[in-house]
Short mmCIF file of C-alpha atoms (C1' of nucleotides) in Angstrom, two decimals:
data_model
loop_
_atom_site.label_atom_id
_atom_site.label_comp_id
_atom_site.label_asym_id
_atom_site.label_seq_id
_atom_site.Cartn_x
_atom_site.Cartn_y
_atom_site.Cartn_z
CA MET A 225 88.29 22.12 9.08
CA THR A 226 88.38 24.75 11.81
CA SER A 227 87.57 24.42 15.49
CA ALA A 228 83.96 24.94 16.37
CA ASP A 229 84.42 27.49 19.13
CA PRO A 230 87.06 29.40 21.14
CA VAL A 231 87.22 26.74 23.85
CA ASP A 232 88.42 24.12 21.38
CA GLN A 233 91.26 26.44 20.43
CA ILE A 234 92.17 26.95 24.07
CA LEU A 235 92.30 23.19 24.59
CA LEU A 236 94.56 22.84 21.56
CA GLN A 237 96.92 25.48 22.96
CA TRP A 238 97.14 23.68 26.29
CA LYS A 239 97.86 20.41 24.46
CA VAL A 240 100.99 22.08 23.08
CA ALA A 241 102.03 24.13 26.11
CA ARG A 242 101.32 21.56 28.82
CA PRO A 243 100.89 18.14 27.15
CA ASP A 244 101.27 16.47 30.54
CA LEU A 245 98.01 17.92 31.90
CA ASP A 246 94.49 16.58 31.38
CA THR A 247 92.63 19.77 30.53
CA SER A 248 89.40 18.02 29.55
CA PRO A 249 87.37 19.57 32.42
CA MET A 250 87.81 22.94 30.70
CA ALA A 251 85.72 21.68 27.78
CA ILE A 252 82.63 21.93 29.96
CA ILE A 253 83.55 24.55 32.55
CA GLY A 254 85.09 26.94 30.05
CA ARG A 255 81.96 26.85 27.94
CA LEU A 256 79.69 27.11 30.96
CA SER A 257 81.48 30.26 32.13
CA ARG A 258 81.35 31.89 28.74
CA VAL A 259 77.70 31.11 28.13
CA ALA A 260 76.81 32.35 31.61
CA ALA A 261 78.67 35.61 30.98
CA ASP A 262 76.78 36.11 27.73
CA VAL A 263 73.45 35.37 29.40
CA THR A 264 74.17 37.95 32.10
CA ALA A 265 75.12 40.56 29.50
CA ARG A 266 71.89 39.99 27.56
CA GLN A 267 69.83 40.19 30.73
CA ARG A 268 71.62 43.42 31.67
CA ASP A 269 70.58 44.96 28.34
CA THR A 270 66.96 44.00 28.94
CA PHE A 271 66.86 45.35 32.50
CA ALA A 272 68.56 48.59 31.44
CA ARG A 273 65.57 49.40 29.21
CA PHE A 274 63.55 49.65 32.43
CA GLY A 275 66.15 51.48 34.50
CA LEU A 276 67.14 48.34 36.38
CA ASP A 277 70.17 46.09 36.65
CA PRO A 278 70.30 42.34 37.34
CA SER A 279 70.72 42.80 41.09
CA GLY A 280 67.75 45.15 41.39
CA PHE A 281 65.55 42.93 39.26
CA ASP A 282 66.52 39.93 41.34
CA VAL A 283 65.23 41.59 44.51
CA LEU A 284 61.99 42.76 42.92
CA ALA A 285 61.31 39.41 41.26
CA THR A 286 62.09 37.45 44.42
CA LEU A 287 59.56 39.54 46.33
CA ARG A 288 56.99 39.33 43.54
CA ARG A 289 56.94 35.54 43.38
CA THR A 290 56.95 35.02 47.17
CA PRO A 291 53.56 34.25 48.76
CA GLY A 292 52.66 37.41 50.69
CA GLU A 293 55.24 39.40 48.66
CA ARG A 294 57.23 40.07 51.82
CA LEU A 295 60.72 38.90 52.91
CA THR A 296 63.44 39.83 55.39
CA PRO A 297 66.88 41.03 54.21
CA HIS A 298 68.26 37.76 55.56
CA GLN A 299 65.94 35.75 53.32
CA LEU A 300 66.81 37.92 50.32
CA SER A 301 70.53 37.41 50.99
CA ALA A 302 70.09 33.64 51.01
CA SER A 303 68.00 33.65 47.86
CA ALA A 304 70.46 35.78 45.91
CA MET A 305 73.54 34.07 47.37
CA ILE A 306 75.15 37.39 48.32
CA SER A 307 76.32 38.94 51.58
CA SER A 308 73.93 40.69 53.95
CA ALA A 309 75.90 43.89 53.40
CA ALA A 310 75.27 43.76 49.67
CA THR A 311 71.58 43.18 50.33
CA ALA A 312 71.36 46.20 52.61
CA GLN A 313 72.93 48.38 49.94
CA ARG A 314 70.68 47.00 47.19
CA LEU A 315 67.69 47.78 49.36
CA ASN A 316 68.97 51.32 49.99
CA ARG A 317 69.10 51.91 46.24
CA LEU A 318 65.71 50.37 45.51
CA GLN A 319 64.16 52.29 48.38
CA ALA A 320 65.64 55.55 47.09
CA ASP A 321 64.04 54.75 43.73
CA GLY A 322 60.68 54.16 45.44
CA LEU A 323 60.46 50.50 44.38
CA ILE A 324 60.57 48.80 47.80
CA GLN A 325 59.91 49.78 51.40
CA ARG A 326 61.17 48.49 54.73
CA ARG A 327 58.81 47.90 57.66
CA PRO A 328 59.75 46.88 61.20
CA SER A 329 58.92 43.23 61.81
CA ALA A 330 55.97 42.63 64.14
CA ASP A 331 57.42 39.35 65.45
CA ASP A 332 61.10 40.17 65.94
CA GLY A 333 62.37 43.63 66.88
CA ARG A 334 65.75 42.94 65.27
CA SER A 335 64.29 42.22 61.86
CA VAL A 336 62.74 44.06 58.95
CA GLN A 337 60.08 43.20 56.41
CA VAL A 338 60.82 44.24 52.83
CA GLU A 339 57.83 44.86 50.56
CA LEU A 340 57.24 46.06 47.03
CA THR A 341 55.74 49.50 46.62
CA PRO A 342 52.91 49.73 44.06
CA GLU A 343 55.47 51.28 41.70
CA GLY A 344 57.90 48.41 42.27
CA ARG A 345 55.19 45.84 41.71
CA ASP A 346 54.07 47.50 38.48
CA LEU A 347 57.65 47.73 37.25
CA VAL A 348 58.54 44.10 37.83
CA ASP A 349 55.30 43.01 36.19
CA GLN A 350 56.30 45.05 33.14
CA VAL A 351 59.87 43.74 33.06
CA LEU A 352 58.98 40.07 33.42
CA PRO A 353 57.61 39.49 29.90
CA ALA A 354 60.62 41.23 28.35
CA HIS A 355 62.97 39.26 30.57
CA LEU A 356 61.35 35.96 29.61
CA ALA A 357 61.47 36.91 25.94
CA THR A 358 65.21 37.49 26.26
CA GLU A 359 65.71 34.12 27.90
CA GLN A 360 63.50 32.45 25.31
CA SER A 361 65.61 33.92 22.50
CA LEU A 362 68.80 32.68 24.17
CA LEU A 363 67.40 29.15 24.18
CA ALA A 364 65.96 29.30 20.67
CA VAL A 365 68.94 27.36 19.36
CA PHE A 366 67.77 24.19 21.10
CA THR A 367 65.19 21.65 20.02
CA PRO A 368 62.64 20.57 22.64
CA ALA A 369 64.54 17.32 23.13
CA GLU A 370 67.78 19.20 23.70
CA THR A 371 66.08 21.54 26.14
CA GLN A 372 64.92 18.53 28.10
CA ARG A 373 68.37 16.92 28.09
CA LEU A 374 70.06 20.14 29.18
CA THR A 375 67.55 20.70 31.97
CA ARG A 376 68.16 17.21 33.30
CA LEU A 377 71.94 17.58 33.21
CA LEU A 378 71.96 20.99 34.90
CA THR A 379 69.49 19.81 37.54
CA LYS A 380 71.79 16.92 38.37
CA TRP A 381 74.76 19.29 38.59
CA LEU A 382 72.97 21.86 40.73
CA THR A 383 71.65 19.18 43.08
CA ALA A 384 75.19 17.86 43.53
CA THR A 385 76.56 21.30 44.41
CA ALA A 386 73.75 21.88 46.90
CA ASP A 387 74.51 18.53 48.55
CA ARG A 388 78.18 19.46 48.74
CA HIS A 389 77.31 22.67 50.56
CA ASP A 390 75.23 20.74 53.08
CA LEU A 391 78.07 18.33 53.89
CA PRO A 392 81.33 20.24 54.11
CA MET B 83 57.78 14.30 47.67
CA THR B 84 59.87 17.44 47.68
CA SER B 85 61.22 19.41 44.73
CA ALA B 86 64.64 18.38 43.51
CA ASP B 87 66.31 21.78 43.66
CA PRO B 88 65.67 25.47 44.42
CA VAL B 89 64.85 26.30 40.81
CA ASP B 90 61.88 23.93 40.82
CA GLN B 91 60.52 25.79 43.84
CA ILE B 92 60.98 29.13 42.09
CA LEU B 93 59.05 27.85 39.07
CA LEU B 94 56.25 26.68 41.36
CA GLN B 95 56.06 30.11 42.98
CA TRP B 96 55.81 31.81 39.60
CA LYS B 97 53.07 29.38 38.59
CA VAL B 98 51.02 30.76 41.49
CA ALA B 99 52.01 34.43 41.30
CA ARG B 100 51.94 34.84 37.50
CA PRO B 101 50.09 31.85 35.99
CA ASP B 102 49.79 33.76 32.71
CA LEU B 103 53.55 33.68 32.06
CA ASP B 104 55.59 30.88 30.52
CA THR B 105 58.54 30.75 32.89
CA SER B 106 60.01 27.56 31.42
CA PRO B 107 63.21 29.29 30.18
CA MET B 108 64.16 29.81 33.82
CA ALA B 109 64.45 26.05 34.25
CA ILE B 110 67.67 26.13 32.24
CA ILE B 111 68.94 29.68 32.72
CA GLY B 112 68.27 29.76 36.45
CA ARG B 113 70.24 26.56 36.92
CA LEU B 114 73.01 27.68 34.58
CA SER B 115 73.49 30.89 36.57
CA ARG B 116 73.56 29.12 39.91
CA VAL B 117 75.97 26.42 38.78
CA ALA B 118 78.25 29.04 37.22
CA ALA B 119 78.26 31.03 40.46
CA ASP B 120 79.22 27.93 42.42
CA VAL B 121 81.97 27.07 39.95
CA THR B 122 83.42 30.57 40.28
CA ALA B 123 83.33 30.37 44.08
CA ARG B 124 85.17 27.04 44.09
CA GLN B 125 87.78 28.35 41.66
CA ARG B 126 88.23 31.41 43.85
CA ASP B 127 89.04 29.19 46.84
CA THR B 128 91.64 27.31 44.82
CA PHE B 129 93.34 30.43 43.50
CA ALA B 130 93.37 32.03 46.95
CA ARG B 131 95.65 29.23 48.19
CA PHE B 132 98.26 30.63 45.78
CA GLY B 133 97.63 34.33 46.47
CA LEU B 134 95.65 34.76 43.24
CA ASP B 135 92.08 35.51 42.24
CA PRO B 136 90.21 34.37 39.10
CA SER B 137 91.09 37.51 37.14
CA GLY B 138 94.80 37.26 37.88
CA PHE B 139 94.89 33.56 37.07
CA ASP B 140 93.09 34.21 33.82
CA VAL B 141 95.82 36.58 32.64
CA LEU B 142 98.67 34.28 33.68
CA ALA B 143 97.03 31.20 32.14
CA THR B 144 96.20 33.00 28.90
CA LEU B 145 99.83 34.01 28.53
CA ARG B 146 101.09 30.56 29.52
CA ARG B 147 99.11 28.70 26.86
CA THR B 148 99.83 31.20 24.06
CA PRO B 149 102.58 30.26 21.59
CA GLY B 150 105.47 32.62 22.40
CA GLU B 151 103.90 33.39 25.83
CA ARG B 152 103.45 37.03 24.80
CA LEU B 153 100.27 39.07 24.16
CA THR B 154 99.16 42.71 23.94
CA PRO B 155 96.69 44.19 26.46
CA HIS B 156 94.22 44.40 23.58
CA GLN B 157 94.46 40.65 22.97
CA LEU B 158 94.13 39.94 26.68
CA SER B 159 91.00 42.11 26.84
CA ALA B 160 89.39 40.18 23.98
CA SER B 161 90.29 36.82 25.48
CA ALA B 162 88.89 37.66 28.91
CA MET B 163 85.86 39.53 27.52
CA ILE B 164 86.52 42.56 29.75
CA SER B 165 87.22 46.25 29.08
CA SER B 166 90.67 47.51 28.20
CA ALA B 167 90.60 49.58 31.38
CA ALA B 168 90.07 46.48 33.51
CA THR B 169 92.94 44.79 31.72
CA ALA B 170 95.28 47.71 32.39
CA GLN B 171 94.41 47.55 36.08
CA ARG B 172 94.86 43.77 36.24
CA LEU B 173 98.27 44.17 34.66
CA ASN B 174 99.20 46.89 37.15
CA ARG B 175 98.45 44.51 40.02
CA LEU B 176 100.25 41.53 38.49
CA GLN B 177 103.26 43.68 37.64
CA ALA B 178 103.38 45.00 41.21
CA ASP B 179 103.43 41.38 42.38
CA GLY B 180 106.29 40.60 39.98
CA LEU B 181 104.29 38.06 37.96
CA ILE B 182 104.22 39.81 34.56
CA GLN B 183 106.19 42.51 32.80
CA ARG B 184 105.37 44.99 30.04
CA ARG B 185 107.73 45.61 27.13
CA PRO B 186 107.36 48.20 24.37
CA SER B 187 106.29 46.55 21.13
CA ALA B 188 108.96 46.40 18.45
CA ASP B 189 106.41 46.59 15.61
CA ASP B 190 103.98 49.25 16.85
CA GLY B 191 105.00 52.15 19.05
CA ARG B 192 101.49 52.45 20.46
CA SER B 193 101.40 48.91 21.75
CA VAL B 194 102.88 46.84 24.55
CA GLN B 195 103.92 43.22 24.87
CA VAL B 196 102.94 41.50 28.10
CA GLU B 197 105.10 38.59 29.22
CA LEU B 198 105.29 36.28 32.21
CA THR B 199 108.22 36.75 34.57
CA PRO B 200 109.97 33.55 35.64
CA GLU B 201 108.09 33.87 38.94
CA GLY B 202 104.76 34.24 37.13
CA ARG B 203 105.47 31.25 34.92
CA ASP B 204 106.43 29.09 37.90
CA LEU B 205 103.32 30.17 39.79
CA VAL B 206 100.84 29.42 37.01
CA ASP B 207 102.50 26.05 36.44
CA GLN B 208 101.95 25.29 40.12
CA VAL B 209 98.35 26.48 40.15
CA LEU B 210 97.26 24.62 37.04
CA PRO B 211 97.16 21.09 38.52
CA ALA B 212 95.21 22.32 41.56
CA HIS B 213 92.84 24.26 39.30
CA LEU B 214 92.19 21.22 37.12
CA ALA B 215 91.65 19.04 40.19
CA THR B 216 88.99 21.50 41.36
CA GLU B 217 87.24 21.41 38.00
CA GLN B 218 87.53 17.63 37.88
CA SER B 219 85.84 17.38 41.29
CA LEU B 220 83.04 19.67 40.16
CA LEU B 221 82.34 17.33 37.23
CA ALA B 222 82.69 14.12 39.23
CA VAL B 223 78.90 13.83 39.43
CA PHE B 224 78.66 13.04 35.71
CA THR B 225 79.18 9.76 33.90
CA PRO B 226 81.38 9.86 30.79
CA ALA B 227 78.26 9.70 28.62
CA GLU B 228 76.73 12.66 30.44
CA THR B 229 79.97 14.60 30.13
CA GLN B 230 79.87 14.06 26.41
CA ARG B 231 76.21 15.11 26.14
CA LEU B 232 76.78 18.24 28.21
CA THR B 233 79.85 19.21 26.19
CA ARG B 234 77.90 18.86 22.97
CA LEU B 235 74.97 20.95 24.25
CA LEU B 236 77.16 23.75 25.65
CA THR B 237 79.23 23.83 22.46
CA LYS B 238 76.08 24.31 20.43
CA TRP B 239 74.94 27.08 22.78
CA LEU B 240 78.29 28.88 22.80
CA THR B 241 78.56 28.69 19.02
CA ALA B 242 75.11 30.23 18.68
CA THR B 243 76.02 33.15 20.98
CA ALA B 244 79.25 33.75 19.06
CA ASP B 245 77.32 33.82 15.77
CA ARG B 246 74.86 36.26 17.30
CA HIS B 247 77.71 38.62 18.22
CA ASP B 248 79.03 38.50 14.66
CA LEU B 249 75.66 39.49 13.18
CA PRO B 250 74.15 42.22 15.33
"C1'" DA C 289 76.32 35.13 73.69
"C1'" DA C 290 74.04 35.15 69.44
"C1'" DA C 291 71.34 36.78 65.45
"C1'" DG C 292 69.68 40.44 62.18
"C1'" DA C 293 70.61 44.68 59.89
"C1'" DT C 294 73.47 48.29 58.67
"C1'" DT C 295 77.66 51.11 57.76
"C1'" DG C 296 82.42 52.16 56.13
"C1'" DA C 297 86.75 50.75 53.99
"C1'" DG C 298 88.91 48.36 50.34
"C1'" DA C 299 88.93 45.92 45.72
"C1'" DG C 300 87.71 45.31 40.83
"C1'" DC C 301 84.76 46.42 37.30
"C1'" DT C 302 82.78 49.95 33.44
"C1'" DC C 303 82.59 54.35 31.22
"C1'" DA C 304 84.54 58.58 29.71
"C1'" DA C 305 88.51 61.21 29.03
"C1'" DT C 306 93.52 61.60 27.96
"C1'" DC C 307 97.99 60.66 25.87
"C1'" DT C 308 100.84 58.70 22.35
"C1'" DT C 309 101.66 56.77 17.89
"C1'" DA C 310 100.10 55.20 13.12
"C1'" DT D 284 91.33 60.53 12.17
"C1'" DA D 285 91.81 56.27 14.32
"C1'" DA D 286 93.86 52.72 17.37
"C1'" DG D 287 96.19 51.14 21.67
"C1'" DA D 288 97.02 51.90 26.44
"C1'" DT D 289 96.21 54.14 30.57
"C1'" DT D 290 94.01 56.96 34.27
"C1'" DG D 291 90.28 58.72 37.25
"C1'" DA D 292 85.40 58.82 38.68
"C1'" DG D 293 81.53 56.18 39.95
"C1'" DC D 294 79.29 51.79 41.14
"C1'" DT D 295 78.60 47.29 43.57
"C1'" DC D 296 80.51 43.75 45.73
"C1'" DT D 297 83.02 41.51 50.24
"C1'" DC D 298 84.90 41.83 54.81
"C1'" DA D 299 85.12 43.68 59.34
"C1'" DA D 300 83.05 46.41 62.73
"C1'" DT D 301 78.90 48.35 65.02
"C1'" DC D 302 74.24 48.69 66.87
"C1'" DT D 303 70.00 46.71 68.41
"C1'" DT D 304 67.24 43.01 70.04
"C1'" DT D 305 66.66 38.17 71.67
#
DNA sequence: AAAGATTGAGAGCTCAATCTTA
DNA sequence: TAAGATTGAGCTCTCAATCTTT
């Protein structure tokens, strides 16, 4: 019988090279990293059909789902978990493509309101069904019961990491 | 009662903004992406204590666990799932730091054998316990039964993606 | 002082092109 | 012709510095 996947082979190699180490955490984290990389690659293919990349779609989709469809760069940075500098540069690109616009904030002279243009709103509304179809196909391997189990486990994990960030 | 995590709030927003769409795949894929990003950030902190980053550690660890501790750039590219150009540049950096060396292949004049230097081997052997401790702490939230369930689900997912790559 | 937004420099990736050998 | 390795150009990120407003 052969190993089921590349991570099993990696664990076997470590068993030989460093038998003193407990490499069992890699069984989960190694697979998580590889699956996440594949998911990102598939999403990239989908977005490319619409002239977008994951970072651009993330901005457009975050605006689209927000009540009022309006956020500051600071809020977008927090949502995407990237630096404010990266957000400013993403917005420069999307603005050059005519998909978003910046407006001075009425409340706070330091801040900016980012909004979708009509073109940006139309585009994200077109991309969304294709994006969800891609994600659906990635999950097609699971039964409904497995989907439920995986959701529960990942929710527990994500909640634990968020708590860890709150209490450093 | 409040939502358990940020992904639940995102799903609620979509329910309002686009009630016609089935956004349920995001419940898994959104959490997977966020957990993976957190895992990478924690690993980056660990590697930085040893003057490394995730890409450099990946090369050193791949060599360390390989029988013979010797691979070609082509094999390293496949293992890390990155381009051959990125591999060449990683090797340039690690060679400049004295952690790996390139040797002409005896079998094939086009190819190169990449090996750890004694310094590179010592370093990866020092980093490994710290790296595994980081991964262990990330998984500390799970019971043994949950660990087993999650391993089984991710193995099924990873196997399905690998099969998909074989049959395009 | 502090917070929000932006810019420029530096790092690592991909893609396309190049060089060498099979 | 094709395969393996490498380089250079272009892109997007982070970090540090800057500018404006509170």
